[in-house]
Amino acid sequence: MMLSLTNRRKLLLRSRRMVKQILILQPAIDEFLGHATLERGLAKNSIAAYKSDLGQLAAYLVSKDIADWASVERSDLVDFLEDLADVLPH
């Protein structure tokens, strides 16, 4: 299926906006990972898992037009976990 030029532009603009929003969330993720590494002494595999999980969460939040950690509500996290459970193999 071929997208029209207008739809491709809309998709590109949405993608750029999502990247910018993820970049807004990223400093807090980096701060947490730094804390987990330096102060908690977590293993590299644990840090990698946290990085992956938090990256997925950030992408999910941005897809729901949430680009600020202070705006995240419990229901957003529950929805994320439910969506995650739906895509994981059972």
GROMACS .gro file of N, CA and C in nm:
model
  270
    1MET      N    1   0.084  -0.117   0.000
    1MET     CA    2   0.000   0.000   0.000
    1MET      C    3   0.089   0.124   0.000
    2MET      N    4   0.064   0.213  -0.093
    2MET     CA    5   0.143   0.334  -0.108
    2MET      C    6   0.072   0.451  -0.040
    3LEU      N    7   0.145   0.525   0.042
    3LEU     CA    8   0.087   0.642   0.108
    3LEU      C    9   0.096   0.762   0.015
    4SER      N   10  -0.004   0.848   0.022
    4SER     CA   11   0.000   0.971  -0.056
    4SER      C   12   0.108   1.062   0.003
    5LEU      N   13   0.148   1.160  -0.076
    5LEU     CA   14   0.251   1.254  -0.031
    5LEU      C   15   0.205   1.325   0.096
    6THR      N   16   0.079   1.362   0.102
    6THR     CA   17   0.025   1.429   0.221
    6THR      C   18   0.033   1.338   0.343
    7ASN      N   19  -0.004   1.213   0.326
    7ASN     CA   20   0.002   1.119   0.439
    7ASN      C   21   0.144   1.090   0.480
    8ARG      N   22   0.236   1.083   0.385
    8ARG     CA   23   0.378   1.063   0.421
    8ARG      C   24   0.430   1.181   0.500
    9ARG      N   25   0.391   1.301   0.460
    9ARG     CA   26   0.435   1.421   0.533
    9ARG      C   27   0.379   1.421   0.676
   10LYS      N   28   0.251   1.386   0.689
   10LYS     CA   29   0.190   1.379   0.823
   10LYS      C   30   0.261   1.276   0.910
   11LEU      N   31   0.293   1.161   0.852
   11LEU     CA   32   0.363   1.056   0.925
   11LEU      C   33   0.502   1.102   0.967
   12LEU      N   34   0.571   1.171   0.876
   12LEU     CA   35   0.704   1.222   0.907
   12LEU      C   36   0.698   1.325   1.018
   13LEU      N   37   0.602   1.417   1.011
   13LEU     CA   38   0.588   1.518   1.116
   13LEU      C   39   0.555   1.455   1.250
   14ARG      N   40   0.467   1.356   1.250
   14ARG     CA   41   0.433   1.287   1.374
   14ARG      C   42   0.555   1.215   1.429
   15SER      N   43   0.632   1.152   1.343
   15SER     CA   44   0.753   1.081   1.386
   15SER      C   45   0.853   1.177   1.447
   16ARG      N   46   0.871   1.292   1.384
   16ARG     CA   47   0.964   1.393   1.438
   16ARG      C   48   0.918   1.443   1.573
   17ARG      N   49   0.786   1.468   1.585
   17ARG     CA   50   0.731   1.515   1.712
   17ARG      C   51   0.751   1.410   1.821
   18MET      N   52   0.731   1.283   1.787
   18MET     CA   53   0.748   1.176   1.885
   18MET      C   54   0.893   1.167   1.930
   19VAL      N   55   0.987   1.182   1.837
   19VAL     CA   56   1.129   1.176   1.873
   19VAL      C   57   1.161   1.290   1.969
   20LYS      N   58   1.111   1.411   1.940
   20LYS     CA   59   1.137   1.525   2.028
   20LYS      C   60   1.079   1.500   2.167
   21GLN      N   61   0.960   1.442   2.173
   21GLN     CA   62   0.898   1.416   2.302
   21GLN      C   63   0.975   1.309   2.379
   22ILE      N   64   1.022   1.208   2.310
   22ILE     CA   65   1.102   1.105   2.377
   22ILE      C   66   1.229   1.166   2.432
   23LEU      N   67   1.289   1.258   2.356
   23LEU     CA   68   1.410   1.325   2.403
   23LEU      C   69   1.384   1.407   2.529
   24ILE      N   70   1.263   1.455   2.546
   24ILE     CA   71   1.227   1.528   2.667
   24ILE      C   72   1.224   1.432   2.787
   25LEU      N   73   1.178   1.310   2.765
   25LEU     CA   74   1.171   1.211   2.873
   25LEU      C   75   1.307   1.148   2.903
   26GLN      N   76   1.397   1.149   2.806
   26GLN     CA   77   1.524   1.076   2.817
   26GLN      C   78   1.613   1.119   2.934
   27PRO      N   79   1.628   1.249   2.965
   27PRO     CA   80   1.717   1.286   3.077
   27PRO      C   81   1.681   1.218   3.209
   28ALA      N   82   1.554   1.203   3.238
   28ALA     CA   83   1.514   1.136   3.363
   28ALA      C   84   1.551   0.988   3.359
   29ILE      N   85   1.537   0.927   3.241
   29ILE     CA   86   1.577   0.787   3.227
   29ILE      C   87   1.726   0.774   3.248
   30ASP      N   88   1.802   0.863   3.186
   30ASP     CA   89   1.948   0.860   3.201
   30ASP      C   90   1.990   0.881   3.347
   31GLU      N   91   1.921   0.971   3.414
   31GLU     CA   92   1.953   0.997   3.556
   31GLU      C   93   1.926   0.872   3.639
   32PHE      N   94   1.814   0.807   3.615
   32PHE     CA   95   1.782   0.683   3.688
   32PHE      C   96   1.886   0.575   3.660
   33LEU      N   97   1.923   0.559   3.533
   33LEU     CA   98   2.021   0.456   3.498
   33LEU      C   99   2.157   0.485   3.561
   34GLY      N  100   2.194   0.612   3.565
   34GLY     CA  101   2.319   0.651   3.631
   34GLY      C  102   2.316   0.618   3.779
   35HIS      N  103   2.204   0.649   3.843
   35HIS     CA  104   2.187   0.618   3.985
   35HIS      C  105   2.194   0.466   4.008
   36ALA      N  106   2.124   0.393   3.923
   36ALA     CA  107   2.122   0.247   3.937
   36ALA      C  108   2.261   0.187   3.918
   37THR      N  109   2.339   0.248   3.831
   37THR     CA  110   2.473   0.198   3.803
   37THR      C  111   2.571   0.235   3.914
   38LEU      N  112   2.577   0.364   3.945
   38LEU     CA  113   2.679   0.413   4.037
   38LEU      C  114   2.645   0.391   4.184
   39GLU      N  115   2.524   0.422   4.221
   39GLU     CA  116   2.490   0.417   4.363
   39GLU      C  117   2.432   0.284   4.407
   40ARG      N  118   2.365   0.216   4.317
   40ARG     CA  119   2.304   0.087   4.353
   40ARG      C  120   2.392  -0.029   4.311
   41GLY      N  121   2.485  -0.003   4.218
   41GLY     CA  122   2.578  -0.107   4.174
   41GLY      C  123   2.511  -0.222   4.100
   42LEU      N  124   2.404  -0.193   4.027
   42LEU     CA  125   2.336  -0.300   3.954
   42LEU      C  126   2.423  -0.352   3.840
   43ALA      N  127   2.402  -0.477   3.807
   43ALA     CA  128   2.478  -0.543   3.700
   43ALA      C  129   2.444  -0.482   3.564
   44LYS      N  130   2.536  -0.497   3.469
   44LYS     CA  131   2.516  -0.444   3.335
   44LYS      C  132   2.390  -0.498   3.270
   45ASN      N  133   2.362  -0.625   3.290
   45ASN     CA  134   2.240  -0.683   3.233
   45ASN      C  135   2.115  -0.620   3.291
   46SER      N  136   2.116  -0.590   3.419
   46SER     CA  137   2.002  -0.524   3.482
   46SER      C  138   1.983  -0.384   3.427
   47ILE      N  139   2.093  -0.312   3.412
   47ILE     CA  140   2.088  -0.176   3.357
   47ILE      C  141   2.035  -0.181   3.214
   48ALA      N  142   2.082  -0.276   3.134
   48ALA     CA  143   2.034  -0.289   2.996
   48ALA      C  144   1.884  -0.319   2.992
   49ALA      N  145   1.838  -0.403   3.084
   49ALA     CA  146   1.696  -0.435   3.089
   49ALA      C  147   1.614  -0.313   3.128
   50TYR      N  148   1.660  -0.239   3.230
   50TYR     CA  149   1.590  -0.117   3.270
   50TYR      C  150   1.587  -0.017   3.154
   51LYS      N  151   1.699  -0.002   3.085
   51LYS     CA  152   1.708   0.092   2.973
   51LYS      C  153   1.606   0.055   2.864
   52SER      N  154   1.599  -0.072   2.832
   52SER     CA  155   1.504  -0.119   2.731
   52SER      C  156   1.360  -0.096   2.776
   53ASP      N  157   1.329  -0.136   2.898
   53ASP     CA  158   1.193  -0.123   2.950
   53ASP      C  159   1.149   0.023   2.958
   54LEU      N  160   1.237   0.109   3.007
   54LEU     CA  161   1.203   0.250   3.019
   54LEU      C  162   1.191   0.317   2.883
   55GLY      N  163   1.272   0.272   2.787
   55GLY     CA  164   1.260   0.322   2.651
   55GLY      C  165   1.126   0.285   2.590
   56GLN      N  166   1.082   0.162   2.614
   56GLN     CA  167   0.950   0.118   2.566
   56GLN      C  168   0.839   0.199   2.633
   57LEU      N  169   0.854   0.222   2.762
   57LEU     CA  170   0.754   0.301   2.834
   57LEU      C  171   0.749   0.443   2.778
   58ALA      N  172   0.864   0.503   2.756
   58ALA     CA  173   0.868   0.640   2.702
   58ALA      C  174   0.800   0.646   2.566
   59ALA      N  175   0.830   0.551   2.480
   59ALA     CA  176   0.768   0.548   2.347
   59ALA      C  177   0.616   0.531   2.359
   60TYR      N  178   0.572   0.447   2.450
   60TYR     CA  179   0.429   0.426   2.472
   60TYR      C  180   0.363   0.555   2.519
   61LEU      N  181   0.425   0.621   2.616
   61LEU     CA  182   0.367   0.745   2.669
   61LEU      C  183   0.356   0.851   2.560
   62VAL      N  184   0.460   0.863   2.481
   62VAL     CA  185   0.458   0.961   2.372
   62VAL      C  186   0.349   0.927   2.272
   63SER      N  187   0.329   0.799   2.245
   63SER     CA  188   0.222   0.760   2.152
   63SER      C  189   0.084   0.797   2.205
   64LYS      N  190   0.076   0.816   2.336
   64LYS     CA  191  -0.049   0.858   2.400
   64LYS      C  192  -0.049   1.008   2.429
   65ASP      N  193   0.044   1.081   2.365
   65ASP     CA  194   0.059   1.226   2.380
   65ASP      C  195   0.092   1.268   2.523
   66ILE      N  196   0.170   1.188   2.591
   66ILE     CA  197   0.221   1.222   2.724
   66ILE      C  198   0.372   1.237   2.709
   67ALA      N  199   0.421   1.359   2.729
   67ALA     CA  200   0.563   1.384   2.708
   67ALA      C  201   0.627   1.449   2.830
   68ASP      N  202   0.573   1.418   2.945
   68ASP     CA  203   0.622   1.478   3.068
   68ASP      C  204   0.597   1.378   3.180
   69TRP      N  205   0.702   1.342   3.252
   69TRP     CA  206   0.687   1.240   3.357
   69TRP      C  207   0.585   1.282   3.462
   70ALA      N  208   0.575   1.413   3.488
   70ALA     CA  209   0.480   1.460   3.590
   70ALA      C  210   0.335   1.437   3.547
   71SER      N  211   0.313   1.419   3.418
   71SER     CA  212   0.177   1.397   3.367
   71SER      C  213   0.135   1.250   3.367
   72VAL      N  214   0.228   1.162   3.398
   72VAL     CA  215   0.198   1.019   3.396
   72VAL      C  216   0.113   0.983   3.517
   73GLU      N  217   0.004   0.913   3.490
   73GLU     CA  218  -0.083   0.868   3.597
   73GLU      C  219  -0.076   0.717   3.610
   74ARG      N  220  -0.123   0.669   3.721
   74ARG     CA  221  -0.121   0.525   3.747
   74ARG      C  222  -0.190   0.449   3.634
   75SER      N  223  -0.301   0.502   3.587
   75SER     CA  224  -0.376   0.435   3.480
   75SER      C  225  -0.293   0.424   3.351
   76ASP      N  226  -0.204   0.520   3.327
   76ASP     CA  227  -0.116   0.512   3.209
   76ASP      C  228  -0.021   0.394   3.222
   77LEU      N  229   0.031   0.373   3.342
   77LEU     CA  230   0.123   0.261   3.365
   77LEU      C  231   0.050   0.128   3.357
   78VAL      N  232  -0.071   0.123   3.410
   78VAL     CA  233  -0.151   0.000   3.401
   78VAL      C  234  -0.181  -0.032   3.256
   79ASP      N  235  -0.220   0.070   3.178
   79ASP     CA  236  -0.248   0.050   3.036
   79ASP      C  237  -0.124   0.000   2.962
   80PHE      N  238  -0.008   0.057   2.994
   80PHE     CA  239   0.117   0.014   2.931
   80PHE      C  240   0.144  -0.133   2.962
   81LEU      N  241   0.129  -0.172   3.087
   81LEU     CA  242   0.155  -0.311   3.124
   81LEU      C  243   0.055  -0.406   3.060
   82GLU      N  244  -0.069  -0.363   3.049
   82GLU     CA  245  -0.170  -0.447   2.982
   82GLU      C  246  -0.137  -0.463   2.834
   83ASP      N  247  -0.098  -0.353   2.769
   83ASP     CA  248  -0.059  -0.361   2.628
   83ASP      C  249   0.063  -0.450   2.610
   84LEU      N  250   0.157  -0.438   2.702
   84LEU     CA  251   0.278  -0.520   2.697
   84LEU      C  252   0.244  -0.668   2.712
   85ALA      N  253   0.153  -0.698   2.802
   85ALA     CA  254   0.113  -0.837   2.824
   85ALA      C  255   0.045  -0.893   2.699
   86ASP      N  256  -0.025  -0.809   2.625
   86ASP     CA  257  -0.094  -0.854   2.503
   86ASP      C  258   0.003  -0.894   2.393
   87VAL      N  259   0.122  -0.832   2.390
   87VAL     CA  260   0.216  -0.863   2.281
   87VAL      C  261   0.321  -0.967   2.319
   88LEU      N  262   0.331  -0.997   2.447
   88LEU     CA  263   0.429  -1.097   2.490
   88LEU      C  264   0.373  -1.238   2.463
   89PRO      N  265   0.462  -1.330   2.428
   89PRO     CA  266   0.415  -1.468   2.409
   89PRO      C  267   0.363  -1.525   2.539
   90HIS      N  268   0.258  -1.602   2.531
   90HIS     CA  269   0.198  -1.662   2.653
   90HIS      C  270   0.251  -1.800   2.675
   0.00000   0.00000   0.00000
